[in-house]
């Protein structure tokens, strides 16, 4: 019997709208969750919202809003956006402002402190609010954070609690050695290992409440609130029961395969910091960390509102359909490398792969079946997920999508070469046999699309079972 499959996205901050990178992560994780359900596994799909920290507190202040009101409003927008991405209805959401998360974070802190990995000291540091992380001089470019050059660094000089990150250098190295597939892809794992090899430094995990009041109180010291990362990472175990429902926690985290998607700028937090925190709390480590590349503008330039080169995923989903967005992000975007998203590139891929590809093929086959009274009922009941798929198991969803479109192209080629639409006039039985085979292959394609383009999969299966050509094209050409 297979282990329960637990998959999670990272938790977006609620200080801004979800962008294309968020859409990519949600849609990929959703596709993986759907695939594991189709092969018969029990699945727990986790996500939620990261609601504490300086970034959110300052954003609420700038809008003249109470911070709780601000996050509540933005969480509603978050839910609406995720629905537009076609994510499964049974996804388990958690907010870091939820009482169950707060209880989990405080229990986790108390355990780590009891185990001797938290201490109090005075310190000075430079802090980037945009990254919500400390910065050493070696990480800065001309005294600025390279990821947020327009934001002034904060100089922090105060008493904080620290996590003994340095105690886990060797433990993490040993863990990585025993788990050679812990981070996918390999080149991201190499980056993590190199980071740990250089030696880990303890880091601050609290802020004075008098300076930054929006956070979870430190157990036993209400003058401090938790550093946002130390708080937020606990969501992964809080949403599966820790610490109140340990039966569920053991099912999905301890005895399951907890798998985490994240962006490349998040890798150290997920693959190193979080793993050290779990060790400090005597809890099992994650099973795997899957790292996405970034969505860029044309030429690899970073997407930025100030540069006017952003594309809103919600606009794409509303105008062209959710499965058109999913098609592009899953097929045309590399599973692990950075990839550009431009409207022109999207339209080209849409027309070639959907309008002229899948949509046109469906219409041609069903037109021949309808005009010649050929049954299109799935008499064989073909199943494509009665066995595991190597591409999905290795998170190479772009290769999976290419394998589907290779089948589509092969069917187009069969029609062009054998011309069954002409053959019906001279050799009906041979033409009928060709169309039967085409229909069988279309059922396979429709079912292969179930985890990646669920709406299209459902529509195709309905059309095939009815045996009628679509009244409207599945995908209209766009200019």
PDB file of C-alpha atoms in Angstrom, residues 190-470:
ATOM      1  CA  UNK A 190      24.158  21.639  -5.120  1.00  0.00           C
ATOM      2  CA  UNK A 191      23.510  25.285  -4.210  1.00  0.00           C
ATOM      3  CA  UNK A 192      21.954  24.266  -0.885  1.00  0.00           C
ATOM      4  CA  UNK A 193      24.797  21.904  -0.040  1.00  0.00           C
ATOM      5  CA  UNK A 194      27.387  24.560  -0.883  1.00  0.00           C
ATOM      6  CA  UNK A 195      25.575  27.044   1.369  1.00  0.00           C
ATOM      7  CA  UNK A 196      25.584  24.614   4.301  1.00  0.00           C
ATOM      8  CA  UNK A 197      29.191  23.544   3.637  1.00  0.00           C
ATOM      9  CA  UNK A 198      30.320  27.141   4.224  1.00  0.00           C
ATOM     10  CA  UNK A 199      29.015  26.874   7.782  1.00  0.00           C
ATOM     11  CA  UNK A 200      25.712  28.080   9.206  1.00  0.00           C
ATOM     12  CA  UNK A 201      25.321  31.132  11.414  1.00  0.00           C
ATOM     13  CA  UNK A 202      22.733  31.594  14.143  1.00  0.00           C
ATOM     14  CA  UNK A 203      19.960  33.992  13.168  1.00  0.00           C
ATOM     15  CA  UNK A 204      17.441  36.194  14.924  1.00  0.00           C
ATOM     16  CA  UNK A 205      13.967  34.713  15.333  1.00  0.00           C
ATOM     17  CA  UNK A 206      12.153  37.497  17.204  1.00  0.00           C
ATOM     18  CA  UNK A 207      11.405  41.217  17.062  1.00  0.00           C
ATOM     19  CA  UNK A 208      10.551  43.604  19.872  1.00  0.00           C
ATOM     20  CA  UNK A 209       6.785  44.007  19.958  1.00  0.00           C
ATOM     21  CA  UNK A 210       7.176  47.715  20.705  1.00  0.00           C
ATOM     22  CA  UNK A 211       8.821  48.156  17.274  1.00  0.00           C
ATOM     23  CA  UNK A 212       6.922  45.563  15.229  1.00  0.00           C
ATOM     24  CA  UNK A 213       3.667  44.557  16.958  1.00  0.00           C
ATOM     25  CA  UNK A 214       2.193  42.413  14.155  1.00  0.00           C
ATOM     26  CA  UNK A 215       3.284  38.866  14.882  1.00  0.00           C
ATOM     27  CA  UNK A 216       2.846  35.826  17.118  1.00  0.00           C
ATOM     28  CA  UNK A 217       3.877  36.418  20.725  1.00  0.00           C
ATOM     29  CA  UNK A 218       6.912  34.512  21.952  1.00  0.00           C
ATOM     30  CA  UNK A 219       5.850  32.019  24.654  1.00  0.00           C
ATOM     31  CA  UNK A 220       6.832  33.327  28.082  1.00  0.00           C
ATOM     32  CA  UNK A 221       7.921  36.757  26.819  1.00  0.00           C
ATOM     33  CA  UNK A 222       5.088  38.917  25.423  1.00  0.00           C
ATOM     34  CA  UNK A 223       7.569  41.746  24.716  1.00  0.00           C
ATOM     35  CA  UNK A 224       8.719  39.792  21.657  1.00  0.00           C
ATOM     36  CA  UNK A 225       6.966  38.501  18.555  1.00  0.00           C
ATOM     37  CA  UNK A 226       8.305  35.725  16.321  1.00  0.00           C
ATOM     38  CA  UNK A 227      10.321  36.469  13.205  1.00  0.00           C
ATOM     39  CA  UNK A 228       7.961  35.907  10.283  1.00  0.00           C
ATOM     40  CA  UNK A 229       9.895  33.000   8.723  1.00  0.00           C
ATOM     41  CA  UNK A 230      10.133  31.055  11.978  1.00  0.00           C
ATOM     42  CA  UNK A 231       6.393  31.477  12.382  1.00  0.00           C
ATOM     43  CA  UNK A 232       5.308  30.843   8.778  1.00  0.00           C
ATOM     44  CA  UNK A 233       7.267  27.641   8.129  1.00  0.00           C
ATOM     45  CA  UNK A 234       5.339  25.895  10.903  1.00  0.00           C
ATOM     46  CA  UNK A 235       2.205  26.039   8.721  1.00  0.00           C
ATOM     47  CA  UNK A 236       3.372  22.884   6.927  1.00  0.00           C
ATOM     48  CA  UNK A 237       2.864  20.809  10.058  1.00  0.00           C
ATOM     49  CA  UNK A 238       0.079  22.887  11.644  1.00  0.00           C
ATOM     50  CA  UNK A 239      -2.291  22.141   8.762  1.00  0.00           C
ATOM     51  CA  UNK A 240      -1.861  18.389   9.242  1.00  0.00           C
ATOM     52  CA  UNK A 241      -2.668  18.424  12.939  1.00  0.00           C
ATOM     53  CA  UNK A 242       0.448  19.453  14.875  1.00  0.00           C
ATOM     54  CA  UNK A 243       0.322  19.664  17.893  1.00  0.00           C
ATOM     55  CA  UNK A 244      -3.312  18.828  18.738  1.00  0.00           C
ATOM     56  CA  UNK A 245      -4.117  16.034  16.262  1.00  0.00           C
ATOM     57  CA  UNK A 246      -0.950  13.968  16.189  1.00  0.00           C
ATOM     58  CA  UNK A 247      -2.726  11.034  14.535  1.00  0.00           C
ATOM     59  CA  UNK A 248      -3.291  13.117  11.386  1.00  0.00           C
ATOM     60  CA  UNK A 249       0.197  14.597  11.684  1.00  0.00           C
ATOM     61  CA  UNK A 250       1.785  11.157  11.817  1.00  0.00           C
ATOM     62  CA  UNK A 251      -0.330   9.958   8.889  1.00  0.00           C
ATOM     63  CA  UNK A 252       0.662  12.713   6.470  1.00  0.00           C
ATOM     64  CA  UNK A 253       3.974  14.076   7.775  1.00  0.00           C
ATOM     65  CA  UNK A 254       5.709  11.282   9.671  1.00  0.00           C
ATOM     66  CA  UNK A 255       4.399   8.336   7.629  1.00  0.00           C
ATOM     67  CA  UNK A 256       3.551  10.172   4.405  1.00  0.00           C
ATOM     68  CA  UNK A 257       5.704  11.844   1.790  1.00  0.00           C
ATOM     69  CA  UNK A 258       5.656  15.583   2.642  1.00  0.00           C
ATOM     70  CA  UNK A 259       6.660  17.299  -0.589  1.00  0.00           C
ATOM     71  CA  UNK A 260       7.160  21.064  -0.833  1.00  0.00           C
ATOM     72  CA  UNK A 261       7.116  23.274  -3.930  1.00  0.00           C
ATOM     73  CA  UNK A 262       8.988  26.574  -3.696  1.00  0.00           C
ATOM     74  CA  UNK A 263      10.621  29.243  -5.840  1.00  0.00           C
ATOM     75  CA  UNK A 264      14.398  29.373  -6.286  1.00  0.00           C
ATOM     76  CA  UNK A 265      14.684  32.434  -4.001  1.00  0.00           C
ATOM     77  CA  UNK A 266      13.034  30.370  -1.263  1.00  0.00           C
ATOM     78  CA  UNK A 267      15.260  27.305  -1.436  1.00  0.00           C
ATOM     79  CA  UNK A 268      17.521  27.999   1.548  1.00  0.00           C
ATOM     80  CA  UNK A 269      14.551  28.642   3.806  1.00  0.00           C
ATOM     81  CA  UNK A 270      12.806  25.411   2.811  1.00  0.00           C
ATOM     82  CA  UNK A 271      15.730  23.016   2.298  1.00  0.00           C
ATOM     83  CA  UNK A 272      18.036  24.225   5.058  1.00  0.00           C
ATOM     84  CA  UNK A 273      16.444  26.517   7.657  1.00  0.00           C
ATOM     85  CA  UNK A 274      13.170  24.598   7.919  1.00  0.00           C
ATOM     86  CA  UNK A 275      14.959  21.249   8.050  1.00  0.00           C
ATOM     87  CA  UNK A 276      17.191  22.467  10.905  1.00  0.00           C
ATOM     88  CA  UNK A 277      14.119  23.739  12.748  1.00  0.00           C
ATOM     89  CA  UNK A 278      12.443  20.329  12.409  1.00  0.00           C
ATOM     90  CA  UNK A 279      15.569  18.623  13.748  1.00  0.00           C
ATOM     91  CA  UNK A 280      15.611  21.051  16.685  1.00  0.00           C
ATOM     92  CA  UNK A 281      12.019  20.089  17.518  1.00  0.00           C
ATOM     93  CA  UNK A 282      12.732  16.326  17.175  1.00  0.00           C
ATOM     94  CA  UNK A 283      10.333  16.087  14.230  1.00  0.00           C
ATOM     95  CA  UNK A 284      10.795  14.210  10.918  1.00  0.00           C
ATOM     96  CA  UNK A 285      12.223  16.137   7.996  1.00  0.00           C
ATOM     97  CA  UNK A 286      10.421  16.914   4.756  1.00  0.00           C
ATOM     98  CA  UNK A 287      10.497  14.212   2.076  1.00  0.00           C
ATOM     99  CA  UNK A 288      11.373  16.411  -0.908  1.00  0.00           C
ATOM    100  CA  UNK A 289      11.753  20.048  -1.935  1.00  0.00           C
ATOM    101  CA  UNK A 290      10.856  20.865  -5.562  1.00  0.00           C
ATOM    102  CA  UNK A 291      12.282  24.172  -6.786  1.00  0.00           C
ATOM    103  CA  UNK A 292      10.715  26.263  -9.552  1.00  0.00           C
ATOM    104  CA  UNK A 293      12.603  28.739 -11.676  1.00  0.00           C
ATOM    105  CA  UNK A 294      11.310  32.288 -12.055  1.00  0.00           C
ATOM    106  CA  UNK A 295       8.859  33.633 -14.609  1.00  0.00           C
ATOM    107  CA  UNK A 296      10.630  36.486 -16.380  1.00  0.00           C
ATOM    108  CA  UNK A 297       9.785  39.073 -19.005  1.00  0.00           C
ATOM    109  CA  UNK A 298      11.257  38.863 -22.514  1.00  0.00           C
ATOM    110  CA  UNK A 299      15.021  38.396 -22.579  1.00  0.00           C
ATOM    111  CA  UNK A 300      15.144  37.090 -19.019  1.00  0.00           C
ATOM    112  CA  UNK A 301      14.448  40.511 -17.497  1.00  0.00           C
ATOM    113  CA  UNK A 302      12.761  40.416 -14.097  1.00  0.00           C
ATOM    114  CA  UNK A 303       9.032  41.201 -14.194  1.00  0.00           C
ATOM    115  CA  UNK A 304       8.350  44.503 -12.474  1.00  0.00           C
ATOM    116  CA  UNK A 305       5.379  46.848 -12.318  1.00  0.00           C
ATOM    117  CA  UNK A 306       7.765  49.798 -12.532  1.00  0.00           C
ATOM    118  CA  UNK A 307       9.098  48.451 -15.856  1.00  0.00           C
ATOM    119  CA  UNK A 308       5.582  47.827 -17.154  1.00  0.00           C
ATOM    120  CA  UNK A 309       6.388  44.253 -18.214  1.00  0.00           C
ATOM    121  CA  UNK A 310       4.129  42.270 -15.890  1.00  0.00           C
ATOM    122  CA  UNK A 311       1.328  39.989 -17.085  1.00  0.00           C
ATOM    123  CA  UNK A 312      -1.474  39.312 -14.605  1.00  0.00           C
ATOM    124  CA  UNK A 313      -2.344  35.575 -14.539  1.00  0.00           C
ATOM    125  CA  UNK A 314      -5.896  36.387 -13.504  1.00  0.00           C
ATOM    126  CA  UNK A 315      -6.394  38.453 -16.668  1.00  0.00           C
ATOM    127  CA  UNK A 316      -5.110  35.543 -18.791  1.00  0.00           C
ATOM    128  CA  UNK A 317      -7.440  33.073 -17.070  1.00  0.00           C
ATOM    129  CA  UNK A 318     -10.455  35.357 -17.465  1.00  0.00           C
ATOM    130  CA  UNK A 319      -9.836  36.197 -21.134  1.00  0.00           C
ATOM    131  CA  UNK A 320      -8.542  32.899 -22.518  1.00  0.00           C
ATOM    132  CA  UNK A 321      -9.753  30.338 -19.966  1.00  0.00           C
ATOM    133  CA  UNK A 322      -8.121  28.688 -16.994  1.00  0.00           C
ATOM    134  CA  UNK A 323      -6.878  25.708 -19.003  1.00  0.00           C
ATOM    135  CA  UNK A 324      -5.165  27.989 -21.499  1.00  0.00           C
ATOM    136  CA  UNK A 325      -3.194  29.484 -18.604  1.00  0.00           C
ATOM    137  CA  UNK A 326      -2.466  26.019 -17.212  1.00  0.00           C
ATOM    138  CA  UNK A 327      -1.430  24.774 -20.682  1.00  0.00           C
ATOM    139  CA  UNK A 328       1.165  27.499 -21.086  1.00  0.00           C
ATOM    140  CA  UNK A 329       2.594  27.345 -17.573  1.00  0.00           C
ATOM    141  CA  UNK A 330       2.835  23.557 -17.563  1.00  0.00           C
ATOM    142  CA  UNK A 331       4.050  23.014 -21.133  1.00  0.00           C
ATOM    143  CA  UNK A 332       5.910  26.120 -22.264  1.00  0.00           C
ATOM    144  CA  UNK A 333       7.583  26.971 -18.958  1.00  0.00           C
ATOM    145  CA  UNK A 334      10.591  24.870 -17.957  1.00  0.00           C
ATOM    146  CA  UNK A 335       9.979  22.679 -14.922  1.00  0.00           C
ATOM    147  CA  UNK A 336      13.121  23.977 -13.211  1.00  0.00           C
ATOM    148  CA  UNK A 337      14.785  26.808 -15.175  1.00  0.00           C
ATOM    149  CA  UNK A 338      13.730  30.455 -15.551  1.00  0.00           C
ATOM    150  CA  UNK A 339      11.297  31.005 -18.437  1.00  0.00           C
ATOM    151  CA  UNK A 340       9.821  34.122 -20.062  1.00  0.00           C
ATOM    152  CA  UNK A 341       6.109  34.903 -20.214  1.00  0.00           C
ATOM    153  CA  UNK A 342       5.005  37.464 -22.771  1.00  0.00           C
ATOM    154  CA  UNK A 343       1.551  37.931 -24.225  1.00  0.00           C
ATOM    155  CA  UNK A 344       2.913  37.349 -27.731  1.00  0.00           C
ATOM    156  CA  UNK A 345       4.578  34.097 -26.707  1.00  0.00           C
ATOM    157  CA  UNK A 346       1.406  32.985 -24.933  1.00  0.00           C
ATOM    158  CA  UNK A 347      -0.774  33.681 -27.984  1.00  0.00           C
ATOM    159  CA  UNK A 348       1.611  31.849 -30.315  1.00  0.00           C
ATOM    160  CA  UNK A 349       1.611  28.779 -28.075  1.00  0.00           C
ATOM    161  CA  UNK A 350      -2.169  28.984 -27.615  1.00  0.00           C
ATOM    162  CA  UNK A 351      -2.861  29.069 -31.359  1.00  0.00           C
ATOM    163  CA  UNK A 352      -0.353  26.345 -32.211  1.00  0.00           C
ATOM    164  CA  UNK A 353      -1.074  23.944 -29.372  1.00  0.00           C
ATOM    165  CA  UNK A 354      -4.737  24.546 -28.547  1.00  0.00           C
ATOM    166  CA  UNK A 355      -6.652  26.204 -31.392  1.00  0.00           C
ATOM    167  CA  UNK A 356      -4.805  24.611 -34.336  1.00  0.00           C
ATOM    168  CA  UNK A 357      -3.664  21.577 -32.359  1.00  0.00           C
ATOM    169  CA  UNK A 358      -5.961  19.895 -29.858  1.00  0.00           C
ATOM    170  CA  UNK A 359      -9.089  21.869 -30.774  1.00  0.00           C
ATOM    171  CA  UNK A 360      -8.815  21.334 -34.520  1.00  0.00           C
ATOM    172  CA  UNK A 361      -7.958  17.630 -34.108  1.00  0.00           C
ATOM    173  CA  UNK A 362     -11.000  17.041 -31.903  1.00  0.00           C
ATOM    174  CA  UNK A 363     -13.290  18.724 -34.421  1.00  0.00           C
ATOM    175  CA  UNK A 364     -11.890  16.739 -37.378  1.00  0.00           C
ATOM    176  CA  UNK A 365     -12.189  13.338 -35.697  1.00  0.00           C
ATOM    177  CA  UNK A 366     -15.667  13.896 -34.275  1.00  0.00           C
ATOM    178  CA  UNK A 367     -16.905  15.347 -37.578  1.00  0.00           C
ATOM    179  CA  UNK A 368     -15.850  12.144 -39.381  1.00  0.00           C
ATOM    180  CA  UNK A 369     -17.461  10.003 -36.673  1.00  0.00           C
ATOM    181  CA  UNK A 370     -20.724  11.964 -36.712  1.00  0.00           C
ATOM    182  CA  UNK A 371     -21.008  12.147 -40.516  1.00  0.00           C
ATOM    183  CA  UNK A 372     -20.454   8.400 -40.867  1.00  0.00           C
ATOM    184  CA  UNK A 373     -22.456   7.193 -37.841  1.00  0.00           C
ATOM    185  CA  UNK A 374     -19.415   5.713 -36.090  1.00  0.00           C
ATOM    186  CA  UNK A 375     -19.826   4.919 -32.397  1.00  0.00           C
ATOM    187  CA  UNK A 376     -17.463   6.844 -30.140  1.00  0.00           C
ATOM    188  CA  UNK A 377     -18.394   5.134 -26.864  1.00  0.00           C
ATOM    189  CA  UNK A 378     -15.344   4.193 -24.787  1.00  0.00           C
ATOM    190  CA  UNK A 379     -16.089   0.473 -24.908  1.00  0.00           C
ATOM    191  CA  UNK A 380     -12.611  -0.491 -23.736  1.00  0.00           C
ATOM    192  CA  UNK A 381     -12.698   1.789 -20.718  1.00  0.00           C
ATOM    193  CA  UNK A 382      -9.048   2.620 -21.278  1.00  0.00           C
ATOM    194  CA  UNK A 383      -7.181   3.851 -18.199  1.00  0.00           C
ATOM    195  CA  UNK A 384      -3.940   5.793 -18.403  1.00  0.00           C
ATOM    196  CA  UNK A 385      -3.272   6.044 -14.674  1.00  0.00           C
ATOM    197  CA  UNK A 386      -3.272   2.396 -13.644  1.00  0.00           C
ATOM    198  CA  UNK A 387       0.501   2.759 -13.496  1.00  0.00           C
ATOM    199  CA  UNK A 388       2.892   5.501 -12.412  1.00  0.00           C
ATOM    200  CA  UNK A 389       4.222   8.094 -14.836  1.00  0.00           C
ATOM    201  CA  UNK A 390       7.983   8.750 -14.773  1.00  0.00           C
ATOM    202  CA  UNK A 391       7.648  12.374 -15.857  1.00  0.00           C
ATOM    203  CA  UNK A 392       5.208  13.198 -13.066  1.00  0.00           C
ATOM    204  CA  UNK A 393       7.150  11.188 -10.487  1.00  0.00           C
ATOM    205  CA  UNK A 394      10.212  13.292 -11.331  1.00  0.00           C
ATOM    206  CA  UNK A 395       8.203  16.552 -11.452  1.00  0.00           C
ATOM    207  CA  UNK A 396       9.061  17.033 -15.135  1.00  0.00           C
ATOM    208  CA  UNK A 397       5.618  18.290 -16.030  1.00  0.00           C
ATOM    209  CA  UNK A 398       6.815  20.093 -19.156  1.00  0.00           C
ATOM    210  CA  UNK A 399       8.028  16.737 -20.517  1.00  0.00           C
ATOM    211  CA  UNK A 400       4.702  15.137 -19.589  1.00  0.00           C
ATOM    212  CA  UNK A 401       2.852  17.841 -21.509  1.00  0.00           C
ATOM    213  CA  UNK A 402       5.158  17.418 -24.493  1.00  0.00           C
ATOM    214  CA  UNK A 403       4.397  13.687 -24.508  1.00  0.00           C
ATOM    215  CA  UNK A 404       0.668  14.477 -24.727  1.00  0.00           C
ATOM    216  CA  UNK A 405       1.173  16.952 -27.575  1.00  0.00           C
ATOM    217  CA  UNK A 406       3.372  14.453 -29.381  1.00  0.00           C
ATOM    218  CA  UNK A 407       0.366  12.118 -29.414  1.00  0.00           C
ATOM    219  CA  UNK A 408      -1.800  14.944 -30.747  1.00  0.00           C
ATOM    220  CA  UNK A 409       0.697  15.633 -33.531  1.00  0.00           C
ATOM    221  CA  UNK A 410       0.879  11.924 -34.381  1.00  0.00           C
ATOM    222  CA  UNK A 411      -2.910  11.751 -34.780  1.00  0.00           C
ATOM    223  CA  UNK A 412      -2.817  14.795 -37.052  1.00  0.00           C
ATOM    224  CA  UNK A 413      -0.124  13.076 -39.086  1.00  0.00           C
ATOM    225  CA  UNK A 414      -2.230   9.897 -39.345  1.00  0.00           C
ATOM    226  CA  UNK A 415      -5.179  11.870 -40.732  1.00  0.00           C
ATOM    227  CA  UNK A 416      -2.958  13.680 -43.234  1.00  0.00           C
ATOM    228  CA  UNK A 417      -1.280  10.493 -44.441  1.00  0.00           C
ATOM    229  CA  UNK A 418      -4.234   8.069 -44.486  1.00  0.00           C
ATOM    230  CA  UNK A 419      -6.964  10.586 -45.398  1.00  0.00           C
ATOM    231  CA  UNK A 420      -9.882   8.615 -43.922  1.00  0.00           C
ATOM    232  CA  UNK A 421     -12.267  11.444 -44.886  1.00  0.00           C
ATOM    233  CA  UNK A 422     -11.607  10.503 -48.548  1.00  0.00           C
ATOM    234  CA  UNK A 423     -11.341   6.760 -47.946  1.00  0.00           C
ATOM    235  CA  UNK A 424     -14.961   6.550 -46.731  1.00  0.00           C
ATOM    236  CA  UNK A 425     -16.069   6.868 -50.383  1.00  0.00           C
ATOM    237  CA  UNK A 426     -14.042   3.871 -51.612  1.00  0.00           C
ATOM    238  CA  UNK A 427     -13.312   1.639 -48.595  1.00  0.00           C
ATOM    239  CA  UNK A 428     -15.717   2.361 -45.766  1.00  0.00           C
ATOM    240  CA  UNK A 429     -14.481  -0.432 -43.464  1.00  0.00           C
ATOM    241  CA  UNK A 430     -10.845   0.656 -43.669  1.00  0.00           C
ATOM    242  CA  UNK A 431     -11.811   4.279 -43.045  1.00  0.00           C
ATOM    243  CA  UNK A 432     -14.041   3.236 -40.151  1.00  0.00           C
ATOM    244  CA  UNK A 433     -11.161   1.259 -38.602  1.00  0.00           C
ATOM    245  CA  UNK A 434      -8.854   4.269 -38.845  1.00  0.00           C
ATOM    246  CA  UNK A 435     -11.413   6.528 -37.152  1.00  0.00           C
ATOM    247  CA  UNK A 436     -12.022   3.921 -34.426  1.00  0.00           C
ATOM    248  CA  UNK A 437      -8.291   3.992 -33.661  1.00  0.00           C
ATOM    249  CA  UNK A 438      -8.263   7.789 -33.694  1.00  0.00           C
ATOM    250  CA  UNK A 439     -11.162   7.870 -31.242  1.00  0.00           C
ATOM    251  CA  UNK A 440      -9.420   5.393 -28.917  1.00  0.00           C
ATOM    252  CA  UNK A 441      -6.318   7.570 -28.938  1.00  0.00           C
ATOM    253  CA  UNK A 442      -8.419  10.666 -28.255  1.00  0.00           C
ATOM    254  CA  UNK A 443      -9.774   8.968 -25.127  1.00  0.00           C
ATOM    255  CA  UNK A 444      -6.187   8.397 -23.993  1.00  0.00           C
ATOM    256  CA  UNK A 445      -5.335  12.058 -24.636  1.00  0.00           C
ATOM    257  CA  UNK A 446      -8.457  13.248 -22.804  1.00  0.00           C
ATOM    258  CA  UNK A 447      -7.582  11.145 -19.774  1.00  0.00           C
ATOM    259  CA  UNK A 448      -3.930  12.183 -19.838  1.00  0.00           C
ATOM    260  CA  UNK A 449      -5.106  15.803 -19.621  1.00  0.00           C
ATOM    261  CA  UNK A 450      -7.055  15.148 -16.397  1.00  0.00           C
ATOM    262  CA  UNK A 451      -4.328  16.265 -13.955  1.00  0.00           C
ATOM    263  CA  UNK A 452      -3.048  19.179 -16.034  1.00  0.00           C
ATOM    264  CA  UNK A 453      -6.084  20.606 -17.852  1.00  0.00           C
ATOM    265  CA  UNK A 454      -9.061  19.171 -15.938  1.00  0.00           C
ATOM    266  CA  UNK A 455     -11.789  21.295 -17.564  1.00  0.00           C
ATOM    267  CA  UNK A 456     -10.597  20.386 -21.056  1.00  0.00           C
ATOM    268  CA  UNK A 457     -10.305  16.720 -20.101  1.00  0.00           C
ATOM    269  CA  UNK A 458     -13.895  16.692 -18.863  1.00  0.00           C
ATOM    270  CA  UNK A 459     -15.182  18.489 -21.968  1.00  0.00           C
ATOM    271  CA  UNK A 460     -13.324  16.121 -24.308  1.00  0.00           C
ATOM    272  CA  UNK A 461     -14.711  13.051 -22.569  1.00  0.00           C
ATOM    273  CA  UNK A 462     -18.237  14.476 -22.812  1.00  0.00           C
ATOM    274  CA  UNK A 463     -17.833  15.170 -26.543  1.00  0.00           C
ATOM    275  CA  UNK A 464     -16.375  11.727 -27.216  1.00  0.00           C
ATOM    276  CA  UNK A 465     -19.157   9.967 -25.334  1.00  0.00           C
ATOM    277  CA  UNK A 466     -21.797  11.992 -27.197  1.00  0.00           C
ATOM    278  CA  UNK A 467     -20.107  11.327 -30.541  1.00  0.00           C
ATOM    279  CA  UNK A 468     -20.868  14.817 -31.829  1.00  0.00           C
ATOM    280  CA  UNK A 469     -18.516  17.461 -33.102  1.00  0.00           C
ATOM    281  CA  UNK A 470     -18.354  20.525 -30.834  1.00  0.00           C
TER     282      UNK A 470
END
